[in-house]
Coordinates of C-alpha atoms in Angstrom, one line a residue:
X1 CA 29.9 -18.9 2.7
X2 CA 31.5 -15.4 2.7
X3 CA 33.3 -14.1 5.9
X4 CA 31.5 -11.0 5.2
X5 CA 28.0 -12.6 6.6
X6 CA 28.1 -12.4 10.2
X7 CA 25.8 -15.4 10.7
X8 CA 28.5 -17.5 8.9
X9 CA 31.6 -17.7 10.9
X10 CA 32.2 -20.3 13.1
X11 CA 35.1 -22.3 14.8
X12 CA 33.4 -25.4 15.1
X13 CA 30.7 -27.6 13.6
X14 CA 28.6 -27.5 15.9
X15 CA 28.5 -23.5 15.1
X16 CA 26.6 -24.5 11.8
X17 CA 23.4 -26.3 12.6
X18 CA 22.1 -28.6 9.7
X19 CA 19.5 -26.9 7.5
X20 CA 20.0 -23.8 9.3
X21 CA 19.7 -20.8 6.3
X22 CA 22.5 -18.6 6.6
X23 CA 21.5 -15.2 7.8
X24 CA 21.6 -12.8 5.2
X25 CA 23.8 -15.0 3.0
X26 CA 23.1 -17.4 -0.1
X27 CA 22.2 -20.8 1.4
X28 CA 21.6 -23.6 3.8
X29 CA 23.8 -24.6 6.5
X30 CA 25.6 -28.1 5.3
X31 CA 26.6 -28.8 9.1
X32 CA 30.6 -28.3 8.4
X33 CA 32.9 -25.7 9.3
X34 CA 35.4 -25.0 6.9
X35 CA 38.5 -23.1 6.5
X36 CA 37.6 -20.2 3.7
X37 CA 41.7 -18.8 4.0
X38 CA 44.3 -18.7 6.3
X39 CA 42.4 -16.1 9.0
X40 CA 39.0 -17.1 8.8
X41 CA 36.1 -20.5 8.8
X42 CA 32.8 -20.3 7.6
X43 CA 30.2 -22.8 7.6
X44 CA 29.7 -24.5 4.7
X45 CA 26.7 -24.1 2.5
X46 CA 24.6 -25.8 0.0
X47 CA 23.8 -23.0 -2.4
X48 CA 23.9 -22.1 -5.9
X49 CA 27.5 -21.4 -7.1
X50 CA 28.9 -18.5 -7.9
X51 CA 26.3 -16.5 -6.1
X52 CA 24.8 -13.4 -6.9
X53 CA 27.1 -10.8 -8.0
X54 CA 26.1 -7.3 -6.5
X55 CA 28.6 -4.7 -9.1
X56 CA 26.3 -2.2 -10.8
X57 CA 26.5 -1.0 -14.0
X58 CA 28.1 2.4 -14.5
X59 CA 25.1 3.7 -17.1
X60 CA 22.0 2.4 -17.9
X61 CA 22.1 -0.5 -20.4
X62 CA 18.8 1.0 -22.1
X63 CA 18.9 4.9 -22.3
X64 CA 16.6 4.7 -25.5
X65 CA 14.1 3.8 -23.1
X66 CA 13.1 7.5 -22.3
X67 CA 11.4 7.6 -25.0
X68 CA 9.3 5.0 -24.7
X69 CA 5.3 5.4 -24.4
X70 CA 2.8 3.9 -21.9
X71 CA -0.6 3.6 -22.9
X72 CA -3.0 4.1 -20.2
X73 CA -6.8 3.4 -20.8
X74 CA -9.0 4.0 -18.2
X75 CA -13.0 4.4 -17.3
X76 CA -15.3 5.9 -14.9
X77 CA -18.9 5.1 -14.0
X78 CA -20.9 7.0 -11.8
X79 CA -24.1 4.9 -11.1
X80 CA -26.1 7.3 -9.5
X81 CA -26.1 9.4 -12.4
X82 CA -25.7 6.9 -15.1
X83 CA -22.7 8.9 -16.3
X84 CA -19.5 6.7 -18.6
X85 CA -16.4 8.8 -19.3
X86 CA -13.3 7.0 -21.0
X87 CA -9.8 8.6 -20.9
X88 CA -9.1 8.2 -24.3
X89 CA -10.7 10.6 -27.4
X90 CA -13.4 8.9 -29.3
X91 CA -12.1 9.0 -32.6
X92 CA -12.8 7.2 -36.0
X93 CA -9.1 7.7 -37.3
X94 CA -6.7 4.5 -36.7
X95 CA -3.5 6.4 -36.6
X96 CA -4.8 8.8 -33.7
X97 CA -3.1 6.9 -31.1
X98 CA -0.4 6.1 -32.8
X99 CA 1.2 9.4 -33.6
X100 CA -0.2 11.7 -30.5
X101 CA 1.4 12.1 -27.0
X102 CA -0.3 13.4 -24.2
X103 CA -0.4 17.3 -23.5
X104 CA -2.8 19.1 -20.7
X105 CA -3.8 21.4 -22.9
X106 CA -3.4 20.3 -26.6
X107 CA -4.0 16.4 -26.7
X108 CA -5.6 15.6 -22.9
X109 CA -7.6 13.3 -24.3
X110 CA -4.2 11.1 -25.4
X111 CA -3.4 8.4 -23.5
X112 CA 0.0 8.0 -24.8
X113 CA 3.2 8.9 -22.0
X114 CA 6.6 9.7 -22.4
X115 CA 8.6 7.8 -20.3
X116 CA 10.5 10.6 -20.0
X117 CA 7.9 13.2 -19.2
X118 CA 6.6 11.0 -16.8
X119 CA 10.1 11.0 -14.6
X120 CA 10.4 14.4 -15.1
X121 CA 6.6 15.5 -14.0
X122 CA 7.2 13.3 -10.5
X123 CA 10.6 15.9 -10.1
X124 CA 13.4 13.3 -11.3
X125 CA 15.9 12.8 -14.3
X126 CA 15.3 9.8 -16.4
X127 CA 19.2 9.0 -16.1
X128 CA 18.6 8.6 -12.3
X129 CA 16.0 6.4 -12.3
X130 CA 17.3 4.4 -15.2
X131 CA 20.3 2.9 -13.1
X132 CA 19.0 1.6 -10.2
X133 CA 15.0 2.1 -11.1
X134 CA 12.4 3.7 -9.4
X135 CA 8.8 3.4 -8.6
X136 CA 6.3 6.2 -10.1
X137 CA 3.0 6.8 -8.9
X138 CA 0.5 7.7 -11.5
X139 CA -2.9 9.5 -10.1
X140 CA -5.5 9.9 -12.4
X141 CA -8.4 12.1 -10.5
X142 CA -11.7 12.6 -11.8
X143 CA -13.8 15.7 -10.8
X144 CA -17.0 16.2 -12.9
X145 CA -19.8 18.8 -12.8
X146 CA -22.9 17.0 -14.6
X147 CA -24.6 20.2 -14.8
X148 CA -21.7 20.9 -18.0
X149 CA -21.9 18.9 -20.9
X150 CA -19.6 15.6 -20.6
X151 CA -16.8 17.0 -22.8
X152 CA -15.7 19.4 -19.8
X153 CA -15.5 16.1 -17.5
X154 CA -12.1 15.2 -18.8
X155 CA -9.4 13.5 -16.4
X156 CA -6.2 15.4 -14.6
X157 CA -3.0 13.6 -14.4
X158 CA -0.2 13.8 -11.6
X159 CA 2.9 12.0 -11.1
X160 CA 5.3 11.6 -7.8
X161 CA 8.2 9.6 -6.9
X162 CA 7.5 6.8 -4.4
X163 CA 10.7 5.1 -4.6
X164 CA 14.8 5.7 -5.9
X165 CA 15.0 2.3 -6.3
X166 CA 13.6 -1.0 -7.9
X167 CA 15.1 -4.2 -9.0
X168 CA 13.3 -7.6 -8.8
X169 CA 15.1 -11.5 -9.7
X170 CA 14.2 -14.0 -12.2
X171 CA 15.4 -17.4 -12.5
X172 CA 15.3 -20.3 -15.0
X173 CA 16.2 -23.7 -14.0
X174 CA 17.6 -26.6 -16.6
X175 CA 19.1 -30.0 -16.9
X176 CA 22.5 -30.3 -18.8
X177 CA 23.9 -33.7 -20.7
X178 CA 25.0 -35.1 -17.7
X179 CA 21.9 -34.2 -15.6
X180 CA 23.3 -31.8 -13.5
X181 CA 20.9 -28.5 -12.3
X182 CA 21.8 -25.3 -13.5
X183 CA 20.2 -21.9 -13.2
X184 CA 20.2 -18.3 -14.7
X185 CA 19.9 -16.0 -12.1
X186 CA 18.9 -12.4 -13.2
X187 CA 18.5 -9.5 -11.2
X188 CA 16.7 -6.1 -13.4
X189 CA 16.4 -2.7 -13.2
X190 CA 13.6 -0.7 -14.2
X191 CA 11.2 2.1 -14.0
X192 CA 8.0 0.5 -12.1
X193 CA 4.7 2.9 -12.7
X194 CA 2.0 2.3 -9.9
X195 CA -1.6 3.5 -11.7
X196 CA -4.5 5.0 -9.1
X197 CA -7.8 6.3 -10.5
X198 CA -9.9 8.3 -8.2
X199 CA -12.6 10.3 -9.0
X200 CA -16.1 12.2 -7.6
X201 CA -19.1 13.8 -10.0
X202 CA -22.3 16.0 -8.8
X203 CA -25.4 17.0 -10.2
X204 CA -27.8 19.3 -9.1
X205 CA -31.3 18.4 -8.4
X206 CA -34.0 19.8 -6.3
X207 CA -35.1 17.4 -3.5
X208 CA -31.5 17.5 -1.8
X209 CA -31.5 21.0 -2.2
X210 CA -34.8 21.6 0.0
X211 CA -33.6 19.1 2.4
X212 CA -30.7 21.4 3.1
X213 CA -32.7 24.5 2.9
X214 CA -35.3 23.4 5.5
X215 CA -32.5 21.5 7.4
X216 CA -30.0 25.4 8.0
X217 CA -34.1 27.2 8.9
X218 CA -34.2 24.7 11.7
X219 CA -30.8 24.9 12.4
X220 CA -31.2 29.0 12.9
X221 CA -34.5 28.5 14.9
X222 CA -32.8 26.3 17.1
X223 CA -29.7 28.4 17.7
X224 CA -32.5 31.5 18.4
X225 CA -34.0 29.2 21.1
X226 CA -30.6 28.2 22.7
X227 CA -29.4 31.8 22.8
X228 CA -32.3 32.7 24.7
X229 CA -32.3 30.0 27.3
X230 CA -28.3 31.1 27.9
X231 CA -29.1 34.7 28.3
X232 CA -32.4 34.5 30.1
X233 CA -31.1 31.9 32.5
X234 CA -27.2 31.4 32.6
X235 CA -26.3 35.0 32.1
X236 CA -25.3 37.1 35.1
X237 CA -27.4 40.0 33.5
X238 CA -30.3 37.8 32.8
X239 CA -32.6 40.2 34.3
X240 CA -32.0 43.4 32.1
X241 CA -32.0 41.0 29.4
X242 CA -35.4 39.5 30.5
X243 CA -36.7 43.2 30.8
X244 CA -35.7 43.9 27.0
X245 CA -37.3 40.6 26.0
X246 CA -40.7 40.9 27.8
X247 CA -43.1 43.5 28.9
X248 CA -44.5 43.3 31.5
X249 CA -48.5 44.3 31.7
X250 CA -50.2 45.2 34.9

């Protein structure tokens, strides 16, 4: 192992317990110090050799990918009200989808997303993201007056950043000729795009509407009577108020 991992040095053996990982390093303790050069001993490992190596590109090995498109398709159902609404435009033409890009105001009804736009509407550059990746979080919000017709329940779209960076590893495993294991490690970059739909819809009908008009009377006649009580009883002037309030007959 590496003199640069901490939990690898040693001076003796008995420094590198058997089947003990390696601290932030690339394998299992073999139960051996060894000499690595002249100044240091590490313990040795059982690990896959070489291990991982950490250079980064100095550009993105897939600029063209900015102008990729993501097709998101999403639905709502509100239950209460029976009420379906699909992002996408109900259309009988099959090259629709194919040729239009989303817009708020000329295509909102197109699912179809830039890659690009998408970076850019969360307040990045593509090229940023494109090296070391980036997580995206995509909220689609839903707010629907089912007093208008459905057409004017349409979807609003918003885009942040959650995250600079993003990389995940792969590895496939295989026998050569001579039955040896080999593997082909690969760590990627990209552009990961975390999708949230939330949405709410209201309709107007009478019933909850007299609830809540009998429900602020009672409230008022209540507050009348609390008032009173205070001022009648709890007040230091209670008495010129109780004068004002009631007249006395004799």
């Amino acid at each position: 192992q590496s003199p640069s991992v901490l939990d690898a040095m040693c001076t003796e053996d008995a420094d590198c317990p058997m089947g003990n990982p390696v601290v932030h390093g690339n394998g299992i303790k073999t139960g051996k110090c060894v000499m690595f050069n002249a100044t240091h001993s590490t313990c040795e490992i059982y690990g896959w050799c070489p291990v991982e190596n950490n250079t980064l590109p100095r550009k993105p090995l897939l600029a063209e990918a900015e102008n990729f498109t993501l097709f998101i398709k999403n639905t709502v159902h509100f239950t209460k009200f029976n009420f379906s609404k699909c992002n996408t435009l109900q259309t009988n033409d099959p090259t629709y989808f194919k040729s239009c890009t989303y817009d708020p105001f000329f295509n909102p009804f197109c699912p179809v997303f830039r890659v690009r736009d998408m970076v850019e509407a969360a307040g990045e550059t593509f090229g940023d993201l494109a090296l070391l990746g980036g997580s995206i979080g995509v909220r689609i919000e839903w707010d629907c007056d089912l007093d208008h017709p459905a057409a004017r329940c349409r979807p609003q779209y918003s885009f942040s950043l959650q995250d600079r960076r993003y990389n995940f590893r792969t590895a496939s495993y295989y026998w050569d000729s001579q039955q040896l294991l080999y593997r082909n490690l690969l760590k990627l970059y990209g552009i990961r795009f975390d999708i949230s739909v939330h949405g709410q819809a209201g309709k107007f009908s009478i019933i909850p509407t007299a609830v809540s008009f009998g429900t602020s009377i009672a409230f008022f006649g209540a507050a009348t009577v609390l008032c009173d009580l205070v001022l009648l009883y709890l007040d230091a002037k209670a008495d010129f108020y109780w004068k004002e309030k009631f007249e006395e007959v004799r």
